[in-house]
Coordinates of C-alpha atoms in Angstrom, one line a residue:
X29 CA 21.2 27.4 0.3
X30 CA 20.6 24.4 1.8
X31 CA 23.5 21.3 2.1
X32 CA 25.5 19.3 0.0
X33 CA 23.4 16.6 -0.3
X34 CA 20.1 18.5 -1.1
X35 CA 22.1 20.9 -3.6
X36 CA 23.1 17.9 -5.6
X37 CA 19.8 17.1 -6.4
X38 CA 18.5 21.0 -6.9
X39 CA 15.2 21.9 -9.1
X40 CA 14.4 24.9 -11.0
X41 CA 11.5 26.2 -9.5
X42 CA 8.8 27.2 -12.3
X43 CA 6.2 25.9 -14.9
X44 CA 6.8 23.5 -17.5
X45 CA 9.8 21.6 -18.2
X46 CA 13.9 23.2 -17.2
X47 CA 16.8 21.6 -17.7
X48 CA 19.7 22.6 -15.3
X49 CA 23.6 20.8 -15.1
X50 CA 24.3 20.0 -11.4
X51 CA 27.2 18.6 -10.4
X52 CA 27.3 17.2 -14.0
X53 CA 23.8 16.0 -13.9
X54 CA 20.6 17.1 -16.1
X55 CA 17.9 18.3 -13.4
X56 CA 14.5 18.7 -14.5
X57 CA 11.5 20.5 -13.2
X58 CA 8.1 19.4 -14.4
X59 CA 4.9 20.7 -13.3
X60 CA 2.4 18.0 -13.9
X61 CA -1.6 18.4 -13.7
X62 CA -2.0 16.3 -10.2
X63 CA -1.6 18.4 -7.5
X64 CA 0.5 21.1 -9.3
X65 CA 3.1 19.5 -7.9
X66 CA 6.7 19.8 -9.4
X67 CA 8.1 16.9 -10.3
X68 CA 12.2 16.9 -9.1
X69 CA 13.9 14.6 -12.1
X70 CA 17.8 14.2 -12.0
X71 CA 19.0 12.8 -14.9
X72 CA 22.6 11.1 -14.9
X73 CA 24.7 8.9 -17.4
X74 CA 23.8 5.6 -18.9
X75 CA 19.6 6.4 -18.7
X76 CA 19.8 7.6 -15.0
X77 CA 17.2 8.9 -13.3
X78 CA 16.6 10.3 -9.9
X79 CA 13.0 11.2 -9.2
X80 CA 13.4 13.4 -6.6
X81 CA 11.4 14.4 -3.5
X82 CA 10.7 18.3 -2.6
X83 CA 12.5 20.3 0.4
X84 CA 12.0 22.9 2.2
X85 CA 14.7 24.7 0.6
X86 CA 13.1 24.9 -2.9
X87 CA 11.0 27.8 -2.0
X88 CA 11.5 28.9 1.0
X89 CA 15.2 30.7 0.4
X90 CA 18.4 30.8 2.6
X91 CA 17.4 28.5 5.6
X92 CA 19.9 27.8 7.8
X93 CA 21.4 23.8 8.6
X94 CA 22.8 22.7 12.1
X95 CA 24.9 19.8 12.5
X96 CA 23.0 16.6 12.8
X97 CA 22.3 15.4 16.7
X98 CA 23.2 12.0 15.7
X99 CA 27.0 12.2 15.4
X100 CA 26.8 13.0 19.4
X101 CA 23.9 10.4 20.1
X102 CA 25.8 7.6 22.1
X103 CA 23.5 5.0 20.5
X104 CA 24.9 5.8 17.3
X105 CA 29.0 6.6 18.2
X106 CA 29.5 3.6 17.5
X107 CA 28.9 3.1 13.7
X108 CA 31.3 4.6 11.8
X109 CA 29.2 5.4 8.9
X110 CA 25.4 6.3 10.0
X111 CA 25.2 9.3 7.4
X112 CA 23.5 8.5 4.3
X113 CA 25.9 9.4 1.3
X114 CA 24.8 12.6 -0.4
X115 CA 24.0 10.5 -3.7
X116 CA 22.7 7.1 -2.6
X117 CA 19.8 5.9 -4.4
X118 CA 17.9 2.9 -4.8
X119 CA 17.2 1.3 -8.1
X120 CA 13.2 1.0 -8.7
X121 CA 14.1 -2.3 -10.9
X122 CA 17.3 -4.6 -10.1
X123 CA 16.5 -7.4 -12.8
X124 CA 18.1 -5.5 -15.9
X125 CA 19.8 -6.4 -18.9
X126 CA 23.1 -5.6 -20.0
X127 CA 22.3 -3.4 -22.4
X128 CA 19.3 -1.9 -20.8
X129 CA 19.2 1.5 -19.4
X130 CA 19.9 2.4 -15.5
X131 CA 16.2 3.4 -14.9
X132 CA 14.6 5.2 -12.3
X133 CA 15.7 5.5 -8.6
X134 CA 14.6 7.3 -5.6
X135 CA 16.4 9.1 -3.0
X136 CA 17.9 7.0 -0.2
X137 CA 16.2 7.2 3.0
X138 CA 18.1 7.8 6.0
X139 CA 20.2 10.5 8.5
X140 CA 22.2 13.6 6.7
X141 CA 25.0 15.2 8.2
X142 CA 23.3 18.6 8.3
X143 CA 19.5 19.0 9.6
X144 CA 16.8 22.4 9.0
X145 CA 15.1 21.8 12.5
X146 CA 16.8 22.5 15.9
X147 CA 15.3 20.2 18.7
X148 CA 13.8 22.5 20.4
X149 CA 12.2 24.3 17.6
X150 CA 10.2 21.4 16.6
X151 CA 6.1 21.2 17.0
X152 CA 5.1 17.7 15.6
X153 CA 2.1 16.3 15.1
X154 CA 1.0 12.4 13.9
X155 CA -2.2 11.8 12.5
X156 CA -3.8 8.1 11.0
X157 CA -6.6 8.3 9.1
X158 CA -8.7 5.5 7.1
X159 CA -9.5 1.6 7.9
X160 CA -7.8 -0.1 10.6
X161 CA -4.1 -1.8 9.9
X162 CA -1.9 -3.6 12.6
X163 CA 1.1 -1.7 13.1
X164 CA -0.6 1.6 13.4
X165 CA 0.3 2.0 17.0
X166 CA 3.5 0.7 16.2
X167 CA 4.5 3.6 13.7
X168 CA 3.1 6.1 16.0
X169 CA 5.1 5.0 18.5
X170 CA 8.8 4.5 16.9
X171 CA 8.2 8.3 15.5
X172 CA 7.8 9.3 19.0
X173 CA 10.8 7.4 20.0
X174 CA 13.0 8.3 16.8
X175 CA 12.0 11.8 17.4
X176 CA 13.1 12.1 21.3
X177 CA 15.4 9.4 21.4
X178 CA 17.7 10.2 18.0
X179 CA 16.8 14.1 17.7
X180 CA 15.5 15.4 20.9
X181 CA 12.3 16.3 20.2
X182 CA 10.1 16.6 22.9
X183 CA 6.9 18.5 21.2
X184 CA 5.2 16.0 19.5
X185 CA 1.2 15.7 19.7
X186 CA -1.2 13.2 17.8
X187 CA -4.4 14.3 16.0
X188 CA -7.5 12.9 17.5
X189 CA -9.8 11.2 15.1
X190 CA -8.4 11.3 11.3
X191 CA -7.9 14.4 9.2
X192 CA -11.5 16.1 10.7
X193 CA -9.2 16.1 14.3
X194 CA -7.7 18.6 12.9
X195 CA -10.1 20.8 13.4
X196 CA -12.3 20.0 15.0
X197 CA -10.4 18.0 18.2
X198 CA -8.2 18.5 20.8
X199 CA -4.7 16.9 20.3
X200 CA -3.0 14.0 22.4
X201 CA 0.1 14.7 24.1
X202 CA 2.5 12.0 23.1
X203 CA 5.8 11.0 25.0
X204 CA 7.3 7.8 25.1
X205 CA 6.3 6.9 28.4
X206 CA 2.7 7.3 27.2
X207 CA 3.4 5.5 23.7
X208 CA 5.8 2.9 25.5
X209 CA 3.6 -0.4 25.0
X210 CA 0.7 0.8 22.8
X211 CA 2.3 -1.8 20.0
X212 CA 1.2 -4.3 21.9
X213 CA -2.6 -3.6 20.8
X214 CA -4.4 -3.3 18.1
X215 CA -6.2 -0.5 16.5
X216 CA -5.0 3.3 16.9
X217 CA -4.6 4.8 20.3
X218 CA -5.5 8.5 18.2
X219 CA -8.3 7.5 16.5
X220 CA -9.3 7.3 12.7
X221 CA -12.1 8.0 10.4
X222 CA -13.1 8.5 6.5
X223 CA -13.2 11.7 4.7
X224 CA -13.9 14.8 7.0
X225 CA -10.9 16.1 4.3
X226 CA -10.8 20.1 4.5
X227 CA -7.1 21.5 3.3
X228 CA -7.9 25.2 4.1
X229 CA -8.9 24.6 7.8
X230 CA -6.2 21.4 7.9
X231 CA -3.6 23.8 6.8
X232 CA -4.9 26.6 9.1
X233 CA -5.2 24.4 12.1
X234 CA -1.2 23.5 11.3
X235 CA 0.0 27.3 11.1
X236 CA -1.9 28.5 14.0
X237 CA -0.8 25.8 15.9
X238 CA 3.0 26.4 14.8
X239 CA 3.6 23.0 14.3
X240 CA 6.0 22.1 11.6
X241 CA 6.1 19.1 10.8
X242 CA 3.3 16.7 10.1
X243 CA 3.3 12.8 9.9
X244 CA 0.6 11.6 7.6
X245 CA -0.3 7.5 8.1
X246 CA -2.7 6.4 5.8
X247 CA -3.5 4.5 2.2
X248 CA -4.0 6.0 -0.9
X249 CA -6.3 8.2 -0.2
X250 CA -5.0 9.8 2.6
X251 CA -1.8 10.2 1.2
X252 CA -3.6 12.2 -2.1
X253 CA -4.8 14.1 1.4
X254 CA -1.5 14.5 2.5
X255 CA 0.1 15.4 -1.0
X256 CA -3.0 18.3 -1.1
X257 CA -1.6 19.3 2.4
X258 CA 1.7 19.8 1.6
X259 CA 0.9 21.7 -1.6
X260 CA -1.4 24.5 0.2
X261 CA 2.0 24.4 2.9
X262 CA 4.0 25.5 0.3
X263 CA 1.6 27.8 -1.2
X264 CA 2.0 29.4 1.6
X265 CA 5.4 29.2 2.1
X266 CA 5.2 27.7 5.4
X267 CA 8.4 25.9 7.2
X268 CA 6.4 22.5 7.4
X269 CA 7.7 18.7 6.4
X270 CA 5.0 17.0 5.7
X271 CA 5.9 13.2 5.3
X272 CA 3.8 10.3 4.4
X273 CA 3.6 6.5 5.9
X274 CA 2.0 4.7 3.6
X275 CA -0.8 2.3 5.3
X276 CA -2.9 -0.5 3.7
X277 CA -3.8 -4.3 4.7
X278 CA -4.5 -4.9 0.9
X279 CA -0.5 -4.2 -0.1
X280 CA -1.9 -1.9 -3.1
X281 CA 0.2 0.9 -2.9
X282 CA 2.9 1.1 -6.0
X283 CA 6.6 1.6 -6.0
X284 CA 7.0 0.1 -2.5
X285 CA 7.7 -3.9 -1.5
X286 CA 4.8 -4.3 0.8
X287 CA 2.8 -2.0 3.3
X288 CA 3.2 -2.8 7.2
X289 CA 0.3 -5.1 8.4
X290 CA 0.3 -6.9 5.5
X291 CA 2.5 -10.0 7.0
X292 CA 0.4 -9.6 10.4
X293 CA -2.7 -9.7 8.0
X294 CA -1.6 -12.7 6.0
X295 CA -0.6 -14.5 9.0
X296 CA -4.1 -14.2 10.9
X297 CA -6.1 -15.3 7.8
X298 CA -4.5 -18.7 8.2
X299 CA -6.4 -19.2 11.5
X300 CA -9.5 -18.3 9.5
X301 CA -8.6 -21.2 6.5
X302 CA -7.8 -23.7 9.1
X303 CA -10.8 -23.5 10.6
X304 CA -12.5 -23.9 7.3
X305 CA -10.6 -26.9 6.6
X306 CA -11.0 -28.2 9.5
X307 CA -15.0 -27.6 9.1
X308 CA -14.5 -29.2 5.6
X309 CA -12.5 -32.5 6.7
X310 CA -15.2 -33.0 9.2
X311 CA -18.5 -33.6 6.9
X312 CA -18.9 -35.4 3.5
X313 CA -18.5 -33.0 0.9
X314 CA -17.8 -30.5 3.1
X315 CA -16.7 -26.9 1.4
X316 CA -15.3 -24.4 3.7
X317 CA -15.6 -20.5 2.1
X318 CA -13.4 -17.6 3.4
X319 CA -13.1 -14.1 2.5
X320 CA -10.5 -12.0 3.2
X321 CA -9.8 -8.5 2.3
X322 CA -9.1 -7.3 -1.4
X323 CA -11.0 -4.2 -2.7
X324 CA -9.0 -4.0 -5.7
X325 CA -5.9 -6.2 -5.3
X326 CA -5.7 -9.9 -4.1
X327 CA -2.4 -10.7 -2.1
X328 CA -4.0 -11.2 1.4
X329 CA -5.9 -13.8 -0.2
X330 CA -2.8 -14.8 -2.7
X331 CA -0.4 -15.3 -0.1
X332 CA -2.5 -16.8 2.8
X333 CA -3.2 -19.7 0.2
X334 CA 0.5 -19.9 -0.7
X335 CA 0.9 -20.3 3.2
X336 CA -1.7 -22.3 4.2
X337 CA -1.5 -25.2 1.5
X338 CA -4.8 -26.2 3.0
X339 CA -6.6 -24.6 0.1
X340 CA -8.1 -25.4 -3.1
X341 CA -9.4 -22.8 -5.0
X342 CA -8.2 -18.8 -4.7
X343 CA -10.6 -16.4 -6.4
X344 CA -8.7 -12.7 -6.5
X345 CA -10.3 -9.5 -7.9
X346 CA -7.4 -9.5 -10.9
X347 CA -8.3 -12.9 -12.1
X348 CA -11.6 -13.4 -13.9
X349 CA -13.7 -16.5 -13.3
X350 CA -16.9 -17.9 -14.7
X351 CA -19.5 -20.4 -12.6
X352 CA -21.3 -22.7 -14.6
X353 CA -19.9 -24.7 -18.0
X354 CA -16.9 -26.1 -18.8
X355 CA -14.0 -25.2 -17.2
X356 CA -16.0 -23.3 -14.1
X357 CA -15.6 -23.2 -10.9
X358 CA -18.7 -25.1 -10.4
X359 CA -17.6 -28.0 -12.5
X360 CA -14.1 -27.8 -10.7
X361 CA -16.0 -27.7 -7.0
X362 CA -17.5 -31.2 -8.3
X363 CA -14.5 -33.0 -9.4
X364 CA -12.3 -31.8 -6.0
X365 CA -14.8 -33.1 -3.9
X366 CA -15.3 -36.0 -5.9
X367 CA -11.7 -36.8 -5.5
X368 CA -11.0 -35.4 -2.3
X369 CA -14.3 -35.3 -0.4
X370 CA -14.0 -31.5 0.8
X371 CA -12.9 -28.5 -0.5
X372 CA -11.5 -24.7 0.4
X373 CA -12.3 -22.0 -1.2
X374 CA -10.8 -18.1 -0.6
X375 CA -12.1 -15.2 -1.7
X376 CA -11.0 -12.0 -2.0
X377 CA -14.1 -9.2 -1.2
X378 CA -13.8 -7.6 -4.5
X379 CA -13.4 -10.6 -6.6
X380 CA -16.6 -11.9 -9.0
X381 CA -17.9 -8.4 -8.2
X382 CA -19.3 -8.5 -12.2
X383 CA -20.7 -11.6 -11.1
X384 CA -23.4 -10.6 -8.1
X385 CA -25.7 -7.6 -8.4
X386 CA -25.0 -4.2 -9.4
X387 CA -28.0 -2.9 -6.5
X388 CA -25.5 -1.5 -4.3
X389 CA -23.6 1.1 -6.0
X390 CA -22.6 3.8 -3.1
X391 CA -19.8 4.6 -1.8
X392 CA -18.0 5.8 2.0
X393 CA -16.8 8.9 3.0
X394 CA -13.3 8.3 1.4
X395 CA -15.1 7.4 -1.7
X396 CA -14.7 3.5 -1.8
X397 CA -17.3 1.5 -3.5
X398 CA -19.5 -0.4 -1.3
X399 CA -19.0 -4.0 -2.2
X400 CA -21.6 -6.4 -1.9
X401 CA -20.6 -9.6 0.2
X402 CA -19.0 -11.7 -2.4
X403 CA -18.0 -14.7 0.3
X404 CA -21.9 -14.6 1.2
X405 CA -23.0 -14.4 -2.5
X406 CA -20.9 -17.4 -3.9
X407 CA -21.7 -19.7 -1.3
X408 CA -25.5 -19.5 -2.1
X409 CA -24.9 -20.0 -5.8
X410 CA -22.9 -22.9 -4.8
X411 CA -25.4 -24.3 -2.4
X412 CA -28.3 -23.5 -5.1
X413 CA -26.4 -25.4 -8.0
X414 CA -25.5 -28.8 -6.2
X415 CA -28.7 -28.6 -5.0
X416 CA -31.1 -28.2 -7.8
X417 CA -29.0 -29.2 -10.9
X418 CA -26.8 -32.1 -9.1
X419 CA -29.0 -32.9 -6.7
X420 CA -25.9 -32.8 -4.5
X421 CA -26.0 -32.6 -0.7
X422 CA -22.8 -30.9 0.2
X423 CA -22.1 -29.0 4.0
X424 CA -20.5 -25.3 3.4
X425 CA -19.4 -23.3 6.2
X426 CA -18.8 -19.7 5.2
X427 CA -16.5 -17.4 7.3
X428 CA -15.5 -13.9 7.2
X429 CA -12.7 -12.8 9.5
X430 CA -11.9 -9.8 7.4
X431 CA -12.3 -6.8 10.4
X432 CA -10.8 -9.4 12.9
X433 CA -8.1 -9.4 10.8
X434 CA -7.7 -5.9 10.9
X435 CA -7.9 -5.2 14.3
X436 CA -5.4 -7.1 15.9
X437 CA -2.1 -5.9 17.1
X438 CA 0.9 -6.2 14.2
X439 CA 3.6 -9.3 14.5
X440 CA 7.1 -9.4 15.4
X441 CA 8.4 -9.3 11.1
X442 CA 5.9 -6.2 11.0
X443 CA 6.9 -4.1 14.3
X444 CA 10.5 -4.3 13.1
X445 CA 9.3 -3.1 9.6
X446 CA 7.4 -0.2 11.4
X447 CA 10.5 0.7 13.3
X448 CA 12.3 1.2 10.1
X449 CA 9.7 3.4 8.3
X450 CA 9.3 5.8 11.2
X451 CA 12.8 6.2 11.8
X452 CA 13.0 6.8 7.9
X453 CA 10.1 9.3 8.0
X454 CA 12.1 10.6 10.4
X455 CA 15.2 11.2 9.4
X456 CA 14.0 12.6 6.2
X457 CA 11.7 15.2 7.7
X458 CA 14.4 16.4 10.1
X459 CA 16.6 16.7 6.6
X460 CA 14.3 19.4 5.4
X461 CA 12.0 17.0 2.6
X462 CA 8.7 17.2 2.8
X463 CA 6.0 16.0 0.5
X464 CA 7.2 12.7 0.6
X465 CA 6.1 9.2 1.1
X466 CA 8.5 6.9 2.8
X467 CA 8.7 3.2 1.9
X468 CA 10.9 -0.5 0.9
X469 CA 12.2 -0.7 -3.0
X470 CA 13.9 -3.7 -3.6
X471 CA 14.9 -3.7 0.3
X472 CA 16.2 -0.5 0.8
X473 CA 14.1 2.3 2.1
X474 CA 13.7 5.3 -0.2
X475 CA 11.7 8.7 -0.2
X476 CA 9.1 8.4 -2.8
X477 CA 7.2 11.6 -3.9
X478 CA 3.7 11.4 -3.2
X479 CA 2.4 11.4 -6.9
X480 CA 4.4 7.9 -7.7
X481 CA 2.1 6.5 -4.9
X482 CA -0.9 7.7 -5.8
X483 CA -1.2 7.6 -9.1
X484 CA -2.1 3.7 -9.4
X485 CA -2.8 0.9 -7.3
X486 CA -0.6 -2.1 -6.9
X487 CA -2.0 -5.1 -8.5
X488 CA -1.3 -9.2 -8.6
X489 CA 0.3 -9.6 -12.0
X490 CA -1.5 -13.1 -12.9
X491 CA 0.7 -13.2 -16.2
X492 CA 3.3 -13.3 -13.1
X493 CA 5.3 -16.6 -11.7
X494 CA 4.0 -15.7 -8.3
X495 CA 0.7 -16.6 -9.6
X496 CA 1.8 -19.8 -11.6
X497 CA 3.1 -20.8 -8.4
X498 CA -0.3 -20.4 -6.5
X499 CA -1.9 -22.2 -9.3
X500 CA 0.7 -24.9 -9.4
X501 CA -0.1 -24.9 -5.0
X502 CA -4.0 -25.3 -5.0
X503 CA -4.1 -27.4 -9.2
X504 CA -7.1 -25.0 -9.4
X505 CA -8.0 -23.7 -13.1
X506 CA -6.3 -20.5 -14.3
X507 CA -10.5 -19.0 -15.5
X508 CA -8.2 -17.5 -18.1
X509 CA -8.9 -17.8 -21.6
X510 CA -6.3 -16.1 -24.3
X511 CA -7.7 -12.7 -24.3
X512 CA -7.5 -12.0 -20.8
X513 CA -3.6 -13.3 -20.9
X514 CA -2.8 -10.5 -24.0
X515 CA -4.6 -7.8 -22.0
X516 CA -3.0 -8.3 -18.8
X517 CA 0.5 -8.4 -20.9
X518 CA -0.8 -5.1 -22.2
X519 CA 0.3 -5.7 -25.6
X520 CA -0.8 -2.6 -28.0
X521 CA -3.1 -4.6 -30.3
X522 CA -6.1 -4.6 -28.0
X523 CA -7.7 -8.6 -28.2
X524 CA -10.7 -9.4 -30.7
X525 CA -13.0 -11.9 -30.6
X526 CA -12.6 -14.6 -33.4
X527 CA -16.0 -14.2 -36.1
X528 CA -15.6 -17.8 -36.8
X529 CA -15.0 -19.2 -33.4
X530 CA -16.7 -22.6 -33.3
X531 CA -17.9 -22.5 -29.2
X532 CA -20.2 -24.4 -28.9
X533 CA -23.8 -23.4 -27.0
X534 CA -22.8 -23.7 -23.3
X535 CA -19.4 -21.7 -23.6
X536 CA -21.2 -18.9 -25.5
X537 CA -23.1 -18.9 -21.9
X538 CA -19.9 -18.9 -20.3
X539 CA -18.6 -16.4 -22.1
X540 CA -21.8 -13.8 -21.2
X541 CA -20.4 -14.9 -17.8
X542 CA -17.2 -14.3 -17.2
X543 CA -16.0 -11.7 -15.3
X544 CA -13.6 -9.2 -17.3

């Protein structure tokens, strides 16, 4: 049942918590309240842990392996050594001490020697769902061309318009001759929308159609879709590999380095904070605002100041802030452009959001809080301040280039990275695992199982050097008072306020402002 390399990592298919010996490891089965899904845990000497992904083997029995089309592919006889060993794995953490446990790992991505799909036996579909990203046509197309040009696949069809295309559109035939410069352009050649999330006629739509395996691009959201999808699959018992490419301009998504578009995205807002600094340098007290995008995390805005250097101030949705008293941004606008006669500020659209009004509390179709323009919102307070209280005549020029950003096609760092995660995608769904997300840890790509994606959001760690060093860049205030550094550092004692603090009037305001 099954090969070599999926038998070494086997489960025990049932509820609750079995422990098996494998090939000398512990193997556990846990069958945790999200999704139902079973948890695959390999547990080796010295605190090693595999977290494995599912396969197709695991409940549906005795399916039969061919040799893998590679080791006659003529773009690949040359490399000795293009099969994945049967036990690779990637460390989740690298920076260890010598006494500290081997930790968690993931299953390498890559080729097998054996595959569960003939060529010509294979129906597969692509579908991208949620906000726009650049590099979505650049995935779609590199699984097209990984699928014909390494397996020799030729049925492969995109869903038009998101998960609803399901069914409720026709499909889009995809070869690479129609796919072959569709990189070069932004957006998605098959469409995309919010919500529109049915798993019974998804699921149905899949089996009537015969296809069998399914390529999932999306963010968080759509990969809790796509984990929901593979779950009814294997209800069912269907011969399906559903995998996962995780999508998101914010970088959000855990266990993974970065999501593609984030460099293209990073790279683009610079234009954006140029041209406020160059609307800055150009008047007296000139302050040029620009918000990027950040729902919930803050590295577009993070690392376009690291890279821009033209910046002053960088407000993120992880990192509180306060306006008026001391210490607060208003007080720090006035001594930067006292000193330097201009002044650039980024925000992040779900920074301050405990600042501006509450009014707007509804959300889309994929269940995302509407946020209320936070760019648009600070620069009015800032106008209304210098003008009333400091009778201040400053020039700010506030621009938002967030769904530019979004829409262009991705750059040359994030086309390769695209290549690599289709071709990992794959290689793994061709191998027989399914429910699976496919992604960078610590450099080397790995299958991830969907619920270590979805069950948090990556975050900027502003207890973290990365954003000492941004601080260090722009000299701005850290906003942070000694509370907020203990709970960010999570320690167990949660932080009180002291009864005897002597604050004096205006930082008791300041605290009723701050943003926690």
């Amino acid at each position: 049942m099954g090969s070599v390399d999926h038998c070494l990592a086997g489960v025990t298919v049932g509820s609750g918590h079995n422990i098996n010996k494998t090939a000398g490891l512990n193997i556990i089965s846990s069958m945790p309240n999200l999704q139902h899904t079973q948890n695959k845990i390999v547990i080796g000497d010295d605190g090693y842990v595999l977290e494995d992904v599912p396969h197709l083997s695991d409940y549906i029995p005795n399916l039969p392996t061919y040799p893998n089309p590679l080791q006659d592919n003529p773009s690949y006889s040359v490399v000795k050594q293009y099969f994945v060993n049967v036990d690779d794995a990637v460390a989740q953490k690298i920076v260890v001490h010598k006494n500290s446990p081997r930790g968690k790992h993931f299953r390498r991505a890559g080729p097998r020697q054996k595959v569960y799909f003939e060529p010509d036996d294979v129906y597969a579909c692509i579908v991208t769902c949620g906000g726009l990203c650049p590099g979505l046509n650049t995935v779609t197309r590199e699984i097209v061309c990984g699928l014909y040009h390494m397996y020799g696949v030729s049925r492969v069809v995109g869903i038009d318009g998101g998960y609803r295309g399901f069914y409720s559109k026709n499909t889009i035939p995809l070869t690479p001759k129609v796919v072959n410069d569709i990189h070069k352009r932004g957006g998605t050649i098959l469409g995309t929308s919010r919500g529109g999330h049915v798993t019974k006629k998804i699921v149905d739509s899949i089996q009537d159609r015969g296809m069998n395996q399914v390529y999932i691009i999306g963010g968080d959201g759509t990969q809790r879709g796509a984990a929901v999808i593979f779950e009814e699959i294997r209800r069912r018992g269907l011969n399906v590999a559903v995998a996962g490419i995780p999508k998101t301009i914010d970088n959000d998504i855990p266990v993974i380095d970065k999501s593609f578009g984030f460099d293209s995205a990073v790279e683009e807002a610079q234009r954006a904070i140029s041209a406020a600094h160059v609307e800055a340098t150009s008047f007296e007290n000139g302050i040029g605002v620009v918000k990027l995008m950040g729902r919930d995390s803050g590295f577009i805005a993070m690392y376009a100041t690291l890279a821009s250097r033209d910046v002053d101030c960088c407000l993120i949705p992880e990192s509180p802030f306060y306006l008026e008293g001391h210490g607060g941004l208003f007080e720090y606008i006035e001594r930067r452009l006292k000193e330097n006669g201009h002044m650039v500020i980024v925000i992040a659209e779900g920074a301050g959001q405990g600042l501006v009004s509450e009014s707007l509390k509804s959300t889309d179709p994929s269940g995302n809080k509407l946020l209320p323009d936070v760019g648009l919102w600070i620069s009015e307070r800032i106008k209304e301040h210098f003008l009333k209280q400091k009778k201040m005549v400053i020039n700010l020029k506030y621009i938002d280039p967030t769904y530019m950003i979004r829409a262009i096609p991705s750059n040359a760092s994030d086309n390769v990275y695209c290549t690599l995660l289709a071709q990992s995608a794959v290689h793994g769904a061709m191998a027989g695992y399914t429910g699976f997300t496919v992604g960078p840890v610590n450099g080397r790509h790995a299958y991830i199982p969907f619920n270590r994606i979805i069950e948090k959001q990556n975050k900027v760690v502003i207890t973290d050097r990365m954003w000492a060093r941004l601080l260090s860049s722009t000299n701005q205030p850290s906003f942070l008072r000694t509370r907020d550094i203990i709970k960010e550092n999570k320690e167990e004692e949660p932080p009180t306020q002291l009864a005897n603090d002597s604050t004096s009037t205006d930082e008791n305001s300041v605290e009723k402002q701050i943003l926690c």
